[in-house]
Coordinates of C-alpha atoms in Angstrom, one line a residue:
N1 CA 0.0 0.0 0.0
A2 CA 3.0 2.3 -0.6
M3 CA 2.5 5.0 -3.2
I4 CA 4.7 7.8 -4.5
K5 CA 3.1 11.2 -5.1
I6 CA 2.9 12.9 -8.5
P7 CA 1.2 16.3 -8.8
A8 CA -1.7 16.5 -11.4
T9 CA 0.1 19.2 -13.4
P10 CA 0.7 19.2 -17.2
E11 CA 4.2 17.9 -16.5
G12 CA 3.2 15.4 -13.9
I13 CA 0.4 13.6 -15.7
P14 CA 2.6 12.1 -18.5
A15 CA 5.0 11.0 -15.7
F16 CA 2.1 9.4 -13.9
Q17 CA 1.0 7.5 -17.0
A18 CA 4.5 6.2 -17.6
L19 CA 4.8 5.0 -14.0
I20 CA 1.5 3.2 -14.1
S21 CA 2.6 1.5 -17.4
E22 CA 5.7 0.2 -15.4
G23 CA 3.5 -1.2 -12.7
I24 CA 4.4 1.5 -10.0
N25 CA 1.7 2.6 -7.6
V26 CA 1.0 6.3 -7.6
N27 CA -1.0 8.9 -5.6
V28 CA -1.8 11.7 -8.0
T29 CA -2.1 14.7 -5.8
L30 CA -3.0 18.4 -5.9
M31 CA -6.2 18.0 -7.9
F32 CA -8.8 20.7 -7.6
S33 CA -10.9 20.7 -10.8
M34 CA -12.9 18.5 -13.1
K35 CA -10.2 19.2 -15.7
H36 CA -7.5 17.9 -13.4
Y37 CA -9.5 14.8 -12.6
E38 CA -10.4 13.8 -16.1
S39 CA -6.8 14.2 -17.3
V40 CA -5.6 11.9 -14.4
A41 CA -8.3 9.3 -14.9
Q42 CA -7.6 9.0 -18.6
A43 CA -3.8 8.8 -18.0
Y44 CA -4.4 6.0 -15.6
I45 CA -6.4 4.0 -18.1
K46 CA -3.8 4.6 -20.8
G47 CA -1.1 3.6 -18.4
L48 CA -2.9 0.3 -17.6
A49 CA -3.2 -0.4 -21.3
Q50 CA 0.6 -0.2 -21.6
C51 CA 1.2 -2.3 -18.5
A52 CA 2.2 -5.9 -18.9
D53 CA 0.4 -7.0 -15.7
P54 CA -2.1 -4.4 -14.4
R55 CA -3.4 -6.7 -11.7
R56 CA -0.8 -5.5 -9.2
V57 CA -1.2 -1.8 -9.9
T58 CA -3.1 0.6 -7.7
S59 CA -3.6 4.4 -7.6
V60 CA -5.6 7.1 -6.0
A61 CA -6.7 10.5 -7.4
S62 CA -6.4 13.1 -4.6
V63 CA -8.9 15.9 -4.8
F64 CA -8.3 18.7 -2.3
V65 CA -11.5 20.0 -0.7
S66 CA -11.5 22.7 2.0
R67 CA -9.0 25.0 0.2
V68 CA -11.6 25.6 -2.5
D69 CA -14.1 27.0 0.0
S70 CA -11.3 29.0 1.7
V71 CA -10.7 31.0 -1.5
I72 CA -14.2 31.1 -3.0
D73 CA -15.8 32.2 0.3
K74 CA -13.7 35.3 0.4
K75 CA -14.8 36.2 -3.1
L76 CA -18.4 35.6 -2.2
D77 CA -18.1 37.8 0.9
R78 CA -16.7 40.6 -1.2
I79 CA -19.7 40.4 -3.6
D80 CA -22.0 40.5 -0.5
T81 CA -25.4 39.8 -2.1
P82 CA -28.0 37.3 -0.9
E83 CA -27.1 35.1 -3.9
S84 CA -23.4 35.1 -3.2
L85 CA -23.7 34.6 0.6
G86 CA -26.0 31.7 0.1
L87 CA -23.2 29.8 -1.7
R88 CA -20.7 30.1 1.1
G89 CA -19.4 26.7 2.3
K90 CA -21.1 24.9 -0.6
V91 CA -18.7 25.1 -3.5
A92 CA -16.0 22.6 -2.4
V93 CA -18.5 19.8 -1.7
A94 CA -20.4 20.5 -4.9
N95 CA -17.2 20.4 -6.9
C96 CA -16.3 17.0 -5.3
K97 CA -19.8 15.6 -6.0
L98 CA -19.5 16.4 -9.7
I99 CA -16.0 14.8 -9.8
Y100 CA -17.3 11.7 -8.1
K101 CA -20.1 11.5 -10.6
R102 CA -17.6 11.7 -13.5
Y103 CA -15.5 9.0 -11.7
G104 CA -18.5 6.7 -11.9
E105 CA -19.0 7.4 -15.6
I106 CA -15.3 6.9 -16.6
F107 CA -14.8 3.6 -14.6
T108 CA -18.0 2.0 -16.0
G109 CA -17.1 3.1 -19.5
P110 CA -15.8 0.9 -22.3
E111 CA -12.1 2.0 -22.1
F112 CA -11.7 0.9 -18.5
L113 CA -13.8 -2.2 -18.9
V114 CA -11.3 -3.5 -21.4
Q115 CA -8.6 -3.1 -18.7
R116 CA -10.9 -4.6 -16.1
T117 CA -11.0 -7.8 -18.1
R118 CA -7.2 -7.9 -17.6
G119 CA -7.6 -7.7 -13.9
A120 CA -7.1 -3.9 -13.5
R121 CA -8.4 -2.1 -10.4
M122 CA -10.3 1.2 -10.5
Q123 CA -8.4 4.3 -9.5
R124 CA -10.1 5.4 -6.2
V125 CA -11.0 9.0 -5.6
L126 CA -9.3 10.4 -2.5
W127 CA -10.6 13.4 -0.6
G128 CA -7.7 15.5 0.9
S129 CA -7.7 18.6 3.0
T130 CA -10.9 17.6 4.8
S131 CA -10.6 19.5 8.1
T132 CA -13.0 22.4 8.4
K133 CA -11.2 25.7 8.3
N134 CA -14.2 28.0 9.0
P135 CA -15.5 27.5 12.5
A136 CA -19.0 28.6 11.3
Y137 CA -19.3 25.3 9.5
A138 CA -19.8 21.8 10.9
D139 CA -16.5 20.3 12.0
T140 CA -17.3 17.1 10.0
L141 CA -18.7 18.9 6.9
Y142 CA -16.1 17.5 4.4
V143 CA -16.5 14.0 5.7
D144 CA -20.3 13.8 6.1
E145 CA -21.0 15.1 2.6
L146 CA -18.4 12.9 0.8
V147 CA -19.1 9.4 1.9
G148 CA -19.2 6.9 -1.0
P149 CA -17.9 3.6 -2.3
A150 CA -14.4 3.3 -3.6
S151 CA -13.4 6.6 -2.1
V152 CA -10.7 7.4 0.5
N153 CA -10.7 10.3 3.0
T154 CA -7.4 11.3 4.6
I155 CA -9.1 12.6 7.7
P156 CA -7.0 14.6 10.2
M157 CA -7.1 13.1 13.7
E158 CA -9.2 16.0 15.2
T159 CA -11.7 15.6 12.4
L160 CA -11.8 11.8 12.8
E161 CA -12.5 12.1 16.5
A162 CA -15.3 14.6 15.8
F163 CA -16.7 12.2 13.1
L164 CA -16.6 9.2 15.5
D165 CA -18.5 11.3 18.0
H166 CA -21.2 12.9 15.9
G167 CA -20.6 12.2 12.2
K168 CA -23.0 10.6 9.7
P169 CA -21.7 7.3 8.3
V170 CA -24.2 7.1 5.4
Q171 CA -23.6 7.3 1.7
T172 CA -23.9 11.0 0.7
V173 CA -21.5 11.7 -2.2
I174 CA -24.1 10.6 -4.8
E175 CA -26.9 12.7 -3.3
W176 CA -28.0 16.1 -4.6
V177 CA -25.8 16.0 -7.7
D178 CA -28.1 18.2 -9.7
A179 CA -28.1 20.8 -6.8
A180 CA -24.3 20.6 -6.8
K181 CA -24.2 21.4 -10.5
N182 CA -26.5 24.4 -9.8
V183 CA -24.1 25.6 -7.2
V184 CA -21.1 25.5 -9.5
D185 CA -23.1 27.0 -12.4
S186 CA -24.1 29.9 -10.1
L187 CA -20.5 31.2 -9.8
A188 CA -19.9 32.5 -13.3
P189 CA -22.9 34.9 -13.3
L190 CA -21.3 36.3 -10.1
G191 CA -18.0 36.9 -11.9
I192 CA -16.2 34.0 -10.2
D193 CA -14.1 31.7 -12.4
L194 CA -13.8 28.4 -10.6
D195 CA -11.4 26.9 -13.1
A196 CA -9.0 29.9 -12.6
V197 CA -9.3 29.6 -8.8
N198 CA -8.5 25.8 -9.1
E199 CA -5.5 26.4 -11.3
E200 CA -4.1 29.0 -8.8
L201 CA -4.6 26.6 -5.9
Q202 CA -2.7 23.9 -7.8
R203 CA 0.2 26.3 -8.5
D204 CA 0.3 27.4 -4.9
G205 CA 0.2 23.8 -3.8
V206 CA 3.1 22.8 -6.0
K207 CA 5.2 25.7 -4.8
A208 CA 4.5 24.8 -1.1
F209 CA 5.5 21.1 -1.8
A210 CA 8.6 22.2 -3.6
D211 CA 9.6 24.7 -0.9
S212 CA 9.1 21.9 1.8
F213 CA 11.3 19.5 -0.2
T214 CA 14.0 22.1 -0.8
K215 CA 14.0 22.8 3.0
L216 CA 14.3 19.1 3.7
L217 CA 17.2 18.7 1.3
K218 CA 19.0 21.7 2.9
T219 CA 18.4 20.2 6.4
V220 CA 19.8 16.8 5.4
S221 CA 22.8 18.4 3.8
E222 CA 23.6 20.6 6.8
K223 CA 23.1 17.6 9.2
S224 CA 25.4 15.4 7.0
K225 CA 28.1 18.0 7.0
A226 CA 27.9 18.4 10.7
L227 CA 28.2 14.7 11.3
S228 CA 31.1 14.3 9.0
R229 CA 33.3 16.8 10.9

């Protein structure tokens, strides 16, 4: 169950496909939009088609959740109309519900079914960043609303304890999908470009990951030099 991480960037997706073709397990991370998800799912299926033995390959597609609301809510607050304020805290979940619906369509489609006959596994959807950042929202919001088969939720410990105490362990991710689409469709008339927000979130996420890795390498180098003296 060990996986390496590859970001769902234009540079990362071909690398992900190549790794799947070689039978290497991958967690594709920093996904925020439907565009990101579709590109990753299709790359997974293409990688399986190139893999000699897909039966041993597994992968997850990590969709980040709460960060979307953190950015979109600020934009809705600035607009400050009944329509905009009514969308606060709803966009991230709506975005995920639509992605999950697309997941179901892709992995029951003919391209994947060909690979399934070869023993391939579905690429599970993973919900990341599922702690609630806004104290005005339920502390289990991003867990309660995204429960569904073949999905993973990397729940922080505090959120897990809250869910164990008062969460709702019922299938919810397939409910109210039409309403989710209405939520997402309501953003453009307000002047909010969800795709642009999601691209910015991905760029910021890549930078944060790169900065952390650079810091790690620097620390290891300094420690190594200190120990060699």
